[in-house]
Structures are given as C-alpha cells and as structure tokens.
Coordinates of C-alpha atoms and ligand atoms in Angstrom, one line a residue:
M2 CA 81.9 -218.4 -49.1
T3 CA 80.8 -221.2 -50.8
A4 CA 78.2 -224.1 -49.6
L5 CA 77.6 -226.1 -52.8
T6 CA 78.3 -226.6 -55.9
A7 CA 76.3 -228.6 -58.6
A8 CA 78.2 -228.8 -61.6
G9 CA 76.9 -230.4 -65.2
L10 CA 74.4 -232.5 -63.9
S11 CA 72.1 -234.7 -65.8
K12 CA 68.9 -236.4 -65.2
S13 CA 67.2 -238.7 -67.5
Y14 CA 63.7 -240.2 -67.2
G15 CA 63.5 -241.8 -70.3
A16 CA 61.9 -239.2 -72.4
R17 CA 62.7 -237.7 -75.4
V18 CA 65.3 -234.9 -73.4
P19 CA 66.2 -235.2 -70.2
A20 CA 64.1 -233.4 -67.1
V21 CA 67.9 -231.7 -65.8
D22 CA 70.3 -231.3 -69.1
R23 CA 73.8 -230.2 -68.2
A24 CA 72.7 -228.2 -65.0
G25 CA 74.8 -226.5 -62.6
L26 CA 75.2 -224.5 -59.6
E27 CA 76.6 -222.0 -56.8
L28 CA 75.0 -222.6 -53.4
R29 CA 77.3 -219.6 -51.2
H30 CA 76.3 -219.4 -47.4
G31 CA 74.1 -216.5 -46.5
R32 CA 73.6 -216.0 -50.1
I33 CA 69.8 -216.6 -51.6
T34 CA 69.4 -218.5 -54.2
C35 CA 66.2 -219.1 -56.4
L36 CA 65.7 -220.7 -59.7
L37 CA 62.9 -219.6 -61.9
G38 CA 61.2 -221.7 -65.1
P39 CA 58.1 -222.8 -66.3
S40 CA 56.3 -226.4 -64.7
G41 CA 58.4 -228.5 -66.0
C42 CA 61.0 -226.8 -66.6
G43 CA 63.4 -229.7 -64.2
K44 CA 63.1 -227.9 -61.6
S45 CA 61.8 -230.6 -59.3
T46 CA 64.4 -233.2 -60.0
L47 CA 67.6 -230.1 -59.7
L48 CA 66.3 -229.7 -55.9
R49 CA 66.6 -233.7 -55.2
L50 CA 69.9 -233.6 -57.2
I51 CA 71.0 -231.6 -55.0
A52 CA 69.5 -233.6 -52.0
G53 CA 70.6 -237.0 -52.8
L54 CA 66.7 -237.7 -53.0
E55 CA 67.7 -238.8 -57.2
R56 CA 71.2 -239.7 -58.3
P57 CA 72.2 -238.0 -61.4
D58 CA 73.5 -239.7 -64.9
A59 CA 76.4 -237.3 -64.7
G60 CA 78.1 -234.0 -63.0
E61 CA 78.7 -234.3 -59.4
V62 CA 77.3 -232.6 -55.8
R63 CA 80.1 -231.5 -54.2
T64 CA 81.0 -229.1 -50.1
P65 CA 84.7 -227.8 -50.7
D66 CA 85.2 -230.6 -48.8
R67 CA 84.1 -233.3 -49.8
V68 CA 82.0 -234.7 -53.4
L69 CA 78.3 -235.7 -52.5
S70 CA 77.2 -237.5 -55.6
D71 CA 79.0 -238.3 -59.0
A72 CA 80.2 -241.6 -61.3
A73 CA 81.4 -243.0 -58.5
S74 CA 80.5 -242.2 -55.3
F75 CA 77.3 -241.1 -53.6
T76 CA 75.9 -239.6 -50.2
P77 CA 72.1 -240.4 -48.3
P78 CA 70.0 -237.1 -47.9
E79 CA 70.6 -237.5 -44.5
Q80 CA 74.2 -237.9 -44.3
R81 CA 74.3 -234.9 -46.5
D82 CA 73.7 -231.5 -44.1
I83 CA 70.7 -230.0 -46.1
G84 CA 67.4 -229.3 -44.9
L85 CA 64.1 -229.2 -46.8
V86 CA 61.4 -227.6 -47.0
F87 CA 59.0 -229.2 -49.6
Q88 CA 55.5 -227.9 -51.3
D89 CA 52.9 -229.3 -49.7
Y90 CA 55.4 -229.2 -46.5
A91 CA 55.2 -233.2 -45.8
L92 CA 54.6 -233.1 -41.8
F93 CA 54.2 -235.7 -40.1
P94 CA 50.0 -235.8 -39.0
H95 CA 50.2 -238.3 -36.1
L96 CA 53.1 -236.6 -34.5
T97 CA 53.2 -232.9 -32.8
V98 CA 54.4 -229.2 -33.5
E99 CA 56.7 -230.2 -31.2
Q100 CA 57.8 -233.8 -32.7
N101 CA 58.4 -233.1 -36.1
V102 CA 60.5 -229.7 -35.8
G103 CA 62.9 -232.4 -33.0
F104 CA 61.7 -235.9 -35.4
G105 CA 65.9 -235.8 -37.0
L106 CA 67.4 -234.1 -33.8
N107 CA 66.6 -237.7 -32.1
R108 CA 70.2 -238.1 -31.5
L109 CA 70.3 -235.2 -28.6
G110 CA 68.8 -236.4 -25.1
G111 CA 65.9 -234.7 -24.4
A112 CA 66.0 -232.0 -22.6
E113 CA 68.3 -230.4 -25.2
R114 CA 66.0 -231.9 -28.3
R115 CA 63.3 -230.4 -26.7
A116 CA 65.4 -225.9 -25.9
R117 CA 66.7 -227.1 -29.4
V118 CA 62.8 -227.5 -31.0
M119 CA 61.5 -224.7 -28.6
A120 CA 64.0 -222.0 -30.0
Q121 CA 63.1 -223.0 -33.1
L122 CA 59.9 -222.1 -33.3
E123 CA 59.9 -218.8 -31.1
R124 CA 61.9 -218.1 -33.5
V125 CA 59.1 -218.5 -36.5
R126 CA 56.8 -217.5 -33.6
M127 CA 54.8 -221.2 -33.4
A128 CA 55.7 -222.1 -29.9
D129 CA 53.1 -221.5 -28.4
R130 CA 51.0 -224.3 -30.9
A131 CA 54.3 -226.7 -29.7
D132 CA 51.3 -229.3 -28.8
A133 CA 49.5 -229.3 -32.1
Y134 CA 49.0 -231.8 -34.7
P135 CA 49.4 -231.1 -37.5
Q136 CA 45.0 -230.0 -39.2
A137 CA 44.3 -228.5 -37.0
L138 CA 46.5 -225.7 -38.2
S139 CA 46.7 -223.2 -41.5
G140 CA 49.2 -223.4 -43.9
G141 CA 50.6 -220.4 -43.4
E142 CA 51.1 -222.3 -39.6
Q143 CA 51.9 -225.5 -41.3
Q144 CA 54.7 -223.7 -44.0
R145 CA 56.2 -222.1 -40.1
V146 CA 56.9 -224.9 -38.7
A147 CA 58.6 -227.2 -41.4
L148 CA 60.7 -224.6 -41.3
A149 CA 61.7 -224.8 -38.2
R150 CA 61.8 -228.4 -39.1
A151 CA 64.7 -227.9 -42.1
L152 CA 65.9 -225.9 -39.3
V153 CA 66.6 -227.6 -36.4
C154 CA 69.3 -229.1 -37.0
E155 CA 71.0 -225.8 -38.7
P156 CA 72.2 -227.2 -41.5
G157 CA 74.2 -225.7 -44.2
V158 CA 71.7 -225.2 -46.5
V159 CA 68.2 -225.6 -47.4
L160 CA 66.4 -226.5 -49.7
L161 CA 62.8 -225.1 -51.3
D162 CA 60.2 -226.5 -53.7
E163 CA 57.4 -223.8 -53.9
P164 CA 56.7 -223.5 -50.7
F165 CA 54.8 -220.4 -50.6
S166 CA 52.2 -221.6 -53.6
G167 CA 50.1 -222.9 -50.7
L168 CA 49.3 -220.3 -49.7
D169 CA 46.6 -216.9 -51.0
G170 CA 46.9 -213.7 -51.7
R171 CA 48.4 -212.0 -48.2
L172 CA 48.7 -214.9 -46.9
K173 CA 51.8 -215.7 -48.9
Q174 CA 53.3 -212.8 -48.4
E175 CA 53.3 -212.2 -45.1
V176 CA 54.2 -215.8 -45.0
R177 CA 57.3 -215.3 -47.3
A178 CA 58.2 -211.8 -45.6
A179 CA 58.3 -214.1 -41.9
A180 CA 60.5 -217.1 -43.5
L181 CA 62.6 -214.9 -45.2
R182 CA 63.2 -213.1 -42.7
T183 CA 64.6 -216.0 -40.7
L184 CA 65.9 -217.7 -43.8
R185 CA 68.4 -214.8 -43.7
E186 CA 69.5 -215.5 -39.7
S187 CA 69.6 -218.9 -40.2
G188 CA 73.0 -217.7 -42.5
A189 CA 71.8 -220.6 -44.8
A190 CA 73.0 -221.4 -48.1
V191 CA 69.6 -220.9 -49.2
L192 CA 67.7 -222.9 -52.9
V193 CA 63.9 -221.8 -53.5
V194 CA 62.5 -223.1 -56.1
T195 CA 59.8 -221.4 -57.5
H196 CA 58.0 -220.9 -61.3
D197 CA 57.0 -217.0 -59.7
A198 CA 58.9 -215.1 -61.4
E199 CA 58.3 -211.3 -59.5
E200 CA 57.8 -214.1 -56.3
A201 CA 62.0 -214.9 -56.6
M202 CA 63.5 -211.4 -58.2
M203 CA 61.7 -210.1 -54.4
M204 CA 63.5 -213.3 -53.0
A205 CA 66.2 -213.2 -54.4
D206 CA 70.2 -212.6 -53.8
E207 CA 70.7 -214.9 -56.9
L208 CA 69.0 -215.7 -60.5
A209 CA 69.7 -218.5 -62.0
L210 CA 67.1 -219.4 -64.8
M211 CA 66.0 -222.8 -65.9
K212 CA 65.1 -224.4 -69.4
H213 CA 64.3 -227.5 -70.7
G214 CA 66.2 -228.5 -68.2
R215 CA 69.5 -225.9 -68.6
I216 CA 70.4 -222.7 -67.1
L217 CA 70.5 -220.2 -69.6
Q218 CA 71.4 -217.3 -67.0
T219 CA 72.5 -216.5 -63.0
G220 CA 73.0 -213.6 -62.0
S221 CA 71.2 -210.4 -59.4
P222 CA 67.9 -210.4 -60.2
R223 CA 68.4 -206.8 -61.4
D224 CA 71.0 -208.1 -63.9
C225 CA 69.2 -211.0 -65.0
Y226 CA 66.0 -207.9 -65.8
L227 CA 68.3 -205.6 -67.3
Q228 CA 70.4 -207.4 -69.2
P229 CA 69.1 -211.1 -70.8
V230 CA 72.0 -213.4 -71.7
S231 CA 69.3 -214.4 -75.1
P232 CA 65.3 -213.6 -76.3
E233 CA 64.0 -216.9 -74.2
A234 CA 65.8 -216.2 -70.7
A235 CA 64.2 -212.4 -70.9
R236 CA 60.8 -213.9 -71.6
L237 CA 61.4 -216.0 -68.4
L238 CA 61.1 -212.7 -66.4
G239 CA 58.2 -211.1 -67.5
D240 CA 57.2 -209.8 -70.6
T241 CA 58.4 -208.2 -74.8
V242 CA 58.7 -206.9 -77.0
E243 CA 60.2 -208.5 -79.6
L244 CA 60.5 -205.8 -82.6
A245 CA 62.6 -206.8 -85.7
A246 CA 66.0 -204.6 -85.7
T247 CA 68.7 -203.2 -88.2
I248 CA 72.0 -202.6 -87.0
R249 CA 74.4 -201.0 -89.2
D250 CA 77.3 -197.8 -87.4
G251 CA 77.1 -198.4 -83.7
R252 CA 73.3 -198.4 -84.1
A253 CA 69.9 -201.3 -84.2
E254 CA 67.2 -199.7 -85.7
T255 CA 63.2 -199.8 -85.2
P256 CA 60.5 -198.1 -86.3
F257 CA 60.2 -196.8 -82.7
G258 CA 63.6 -195.5 -82.5
A259 CA 67.5 -196.6 -82.5
L260 CA 70.4 -197.6 -79.8
P261 CA 73.1 -198.6 -79.4
A262 CA 74.0 -201.8 -80.9
A263 CA 77.7 -204.2 -82.1
G264 CA 77.8 -205.8 -84.9
S265 CA 76.0 -205.2 -88.3
G266 CA 73.7 -207.0 -89.9
P267 CA 69.1 -208.2 -88.8
G268 CA 68.8 -208.1 -84.9
R269 CA 66.3 -208.6 -83.0
L270 CA 65.3 -206.0 -80.2
V271 CA 64.3 -207.8 -76.4
A272 CA 62.4 -204.9 -74.7
R273 CA 60.1 -204.7 -71.4
P274 CA 56.5 -203.1 -71.8
E275 CA 58.5 -199.8 -70.1
A276 CA 60.7 -199.6 -72.8
F277 CA 58.1 -197.3 -75.0
R278 CA 58.0 -194.3 -72.8
I279 CA 55.6 -191.5 -74.5
A280 CA 57.9 -188.4 -75.3
D281 CA 57.5 -184.5 -76.5
S282 CA 60.0 -186.3 -80.4
G283 CA 60.6 -189.5 -81.2
A284 CA 59.1 -191.4 -83.6
P285 CA 55.4 -190.7 -85.0
V286 CA 53.0 -193.8 -84.4
R287 CA 49.9 -194.8 -84.2
V288 CA 48.0 -195.6 -81.0
G289 CA 45.7 -198.6 -81.5
S290 CA 43.3 -200.3 -78.2
V291 CA 43.9 -199.0 -75.2
S292 CA 43.3 -201.2 -72.0
F293 CA 43.5 -200.4 -68.1
A294 CA 45.8 -202.7 -66.5
G295 CA 46.3 -201.7 -62.6
P296 CA 48.5 -199.6 -62.1
F297 CA 49.8 -198.7 -65.6
V298 CA 47.3 -199.5 -69.4
L299 CA 48.7 -201.4 -72.0
A300 CA 48.9 -199.2 -75.4
E301 CA 49.3 -201.1 -78.2
I302 CA 51.6 -198.8 -80.6
E303 CA 51.9 -199.7 -84.8
A304 CA 54.9 -198.3 -86.4
E305 CA 55.7 -199.9 -90.1
G306 CA 54.1 -203.5 -90.2
Q307 CA 55.9 -204.2 -86.4
K308 CA 53.6 -204.1 -83.7
A309 CA 54.3 -202.6 -79.6
V310 CA 52.4 -202.7 -76.5
A311 CA 53.9 -200.0 -74.0
R312 CA 53.5 -199.8 -71.1
V313 CA 51.8 -196.2 -70.0
P314 CA 51.9 -193.8 -66.7
H315 CA 47.7 -193.0 -66.2
A316 CA 48.9 -189.9 -66.4
L317 CA 50.5 -189.5 -69.8
A318 CA 47.5 -192.0 -71.3
P319 CA 47.1 -192.1 -74.3
S320 CA 43.3 -192.6 -76.4
S321 CA 42.7 -194.6 -79.7
G322 CA 43.7 -193.3 -82.6
D323 CA 46.1 -190.8 -81.3
L324 CA 49.7 -190.1 -82.8
V325 CA 51.9 -190.0 -80.2
H326 CA 55.2 -189.8 -80.2
I327 CA 57.6 -192.6 -79.1
R328 CA 61.4 -192.9 -77.3
L329 CA 63.1 -196.3 -76.1
E330 CA 64.7 -196.5 -73.4
P331 CA 67.6 -198.1 -73.4
A332 CA 68.3 -199.7 -69.9
F333 CA 64.9 -201.6 -70.5
C334 CA 65.9 -203.0 -74.0
T335 CA 69.0 -205.6 -75.7
V336 CA 69.7 -206.2 -79.3
F337 CA 70.2 -210.0 -80.0
P338 CA 72.3 -210.8 -83.3
D339 CA 70.0 -213.1 -85.7
Ligands
ADP21 P1 59.5 -228.6 -62.3 O1 59.5 -228.5 -60.4 O2 60.4 -227.6 -63.4 O3 57.8 -228.8 -62.6 P2 60.4 -231.2 -62.6 O4 61.5 -231.2 -62.3 O5 59.4 -231.6 -61.6 O6 59.9 -230.0 -63.1 O7 59.5 -232.4 -63.5 C1 60.8 -232.1 -64.9 C2 60.0 -232.9 -65.9 O8 60.4 -234.6 -66.0 C3 58.8 -233.5 -66.9 O9 58.4 -233.6 -67.7 C4 58.4 -234.7 -65.2 O10 57.0 -235.8 -66.1 C5 60.3 -235.7 -65.8 N1 59.6 -236.3 -64.3 C6 60.4 -236.1 -62.7 N2 60.1 -237.0 -61.8 C7 59.3 -237.3 -62.5 C8 59.7 -238.6 -62.2 N3 60.3 -239.4 -61.6 N4 59.5 -239.9 -63.5 C9 59.5 -240.0 -65.0 N5 59.5 -238.4 -65.3 C10 59.3 -237.0 -64.3

C-alpha cells in the first residue's frame, strides 16, 4: 500500500544544474526502497524534500490522504508522520539514551513514555544502556539509538540518510543486518539513501537510481542490474564493459559474439564483466594481462581492436597470451541502439 508519493520534485540552490530535477518516488508500507547514486547527485536533497526539511521549487509530496508539500501548502516535518535517521545520528549529547529516544514523545505521560521507549530500546537491544550518554556509546550503538528514536513514534515512513557510512567492515554488516530486521518488523515505508551499490542491492526491495538530480530507473535490484534502461543506469550498479555493436537481422554482433537484439544499425552492447564466459567454442580472442582479484581473476581480452575485461573463476583462469574462446552470457548483456 502506498504510504507516500513524491512527484515531479525540483529544487535548485542557484547552481547551473538543479540539485533535484523533476524526481519522483513511491514509498510503500513494508517495502524498503534504496536511493542510490554518486555523491552530489541530489539524494540528500530529495530526502530532505520528502521529510519537509526543504521546500520544493516544483512538484509535490503527498500521502494517499493529504498533500504535504506543493506550490500552495507545506506541512512542517514534525507533522508528517516521518521518522528520520541522519548520517551522523544527530543524538543530543546532553541527553541519555532513554531521553534521546523519548524526545519526540513528550505528549505522553512519564510512565507510558518510559514503557514505549524501553520497548523500542529492547527491539534494538539497547535497553541495558538506557542511562548512558551518547559519547559513551560505540558508533554501532549510537546507530541503534538513532534508529530507535526514529521508530518510537511508529511513523508510517522512515527516511535514513547514509545510515551505515560511519561504520566499518564487519561491524557495518552486523549493524546493517540488525537495522534491516528492525525496519522490516516496523512495517513502515522505508527509504535508505546510499552511494554504495552493493549495500543498496542487498537491502532494497525497490531500487531508485539517481544521477544529476534525476531518477534514471526504479525497480527490483535484479531488474535494475540485469535490465538497465541506459548505459548510465548500468554504470551506477557496477562495472560495465561497453562495446560497439552492429545490429542486423535480429542480432547485435560484436567481436566477442552475437546476441538477440531488435532494430538495425549501429548500437552498443553494455555487459557485466561476468558476461564473458570462457568456453570450448565461440569467438576466439587473445588474453592480455591477467590479475588476481580475490574471489575471481580479471582477464583482459581483445578482439578486432575492441577490449573487454572478463571476470573469470579461478578454475578457468587463462594465462596471459592464451587464445581462448568466449561465449557471451545474454542475461548479463543489454543492447542499446545508438
Ligand atoms: P548527495 O546526497 O547525492 O551527495 P546532495 O543532495 O547533498 O547530494 O547535493 C546535491 C547538490 O546540491 C550538490 O551539488 C550540493 O553541493 C548542492 N547542495 C545541497 N545542499 C545545498 C545547500 N543547502 N545549499 C547549496 N547547495 C546545496
């Protein structure tokens, strides 16, 4: 069920290009949407427009029942039924964990407020630190308190701006998994802003890819990864190999093999590096340098003056100078007409 819709939102700070340019998003209850894009592409600004921390120049933010922002009206952030988690957590340093989480509940009486706060702290496994001050907490613990504070009013929508970027390695994975569980249990419509493609694909039910203030594509992580709407969208989700192709007779031909394609004329094949499979037959290509990359090797291959980097399992790793046969895996390839 739709919780909040943003449509045609624009915001300019006076620079040559707007920070957010006619962007739209639909947030649904029980669904985690990840807004992914490079630094400076307008993600935080879009989140702030939805939260009501900024007024849009154009467009609207609404729930199914009411308009929150448009040309004529503006609901302040505290009346939007939205919980927020900021990148730096923004906990009040002079308040305890319990007081931080209870801050937005001052309309409730003491006993009820304490019960709600402690129940929420239990959910994020921080009840035993209720009397601690933020500076006594680790980054991961502060993150959990910030999450509890965002959820304690049981908001319909929760917005998180780069919530894990201050954490490293294993701790980040643990905190992320726990936060994901808590967010799912809340049933809220969740929007997570991140610049980390792997994180976005792992967390999201729905991805929104953003560049230069615009939403390029929305869809499941799988669809966005395997069926990009443009080379630009494909690049946001990971490495690509881009090759000139000739489209004719229902096929796109490249020096590394042909794939089914509609249309005719020149085009471009955008492939993931895992699309290049070493096989017993297929296009013969010469292997350039081969480098170790942890779980796989990267092999430079070249045919008819076009170059690609293949991601190959160790067991099939070729040596530099080998002549190998390449088969293109269609699932990891998309053809775009020029
Ligand atoms: P992201 O979150 O994707 O890194 P932002 O939304 O923070 O991107 O920023 C988008 C663009 O808007 C950037 O060029 C940034 O410098 C600019 N910007 C963001 N906030 C402000 C502001 N308050 N005043 C002026 N420019 C801003």
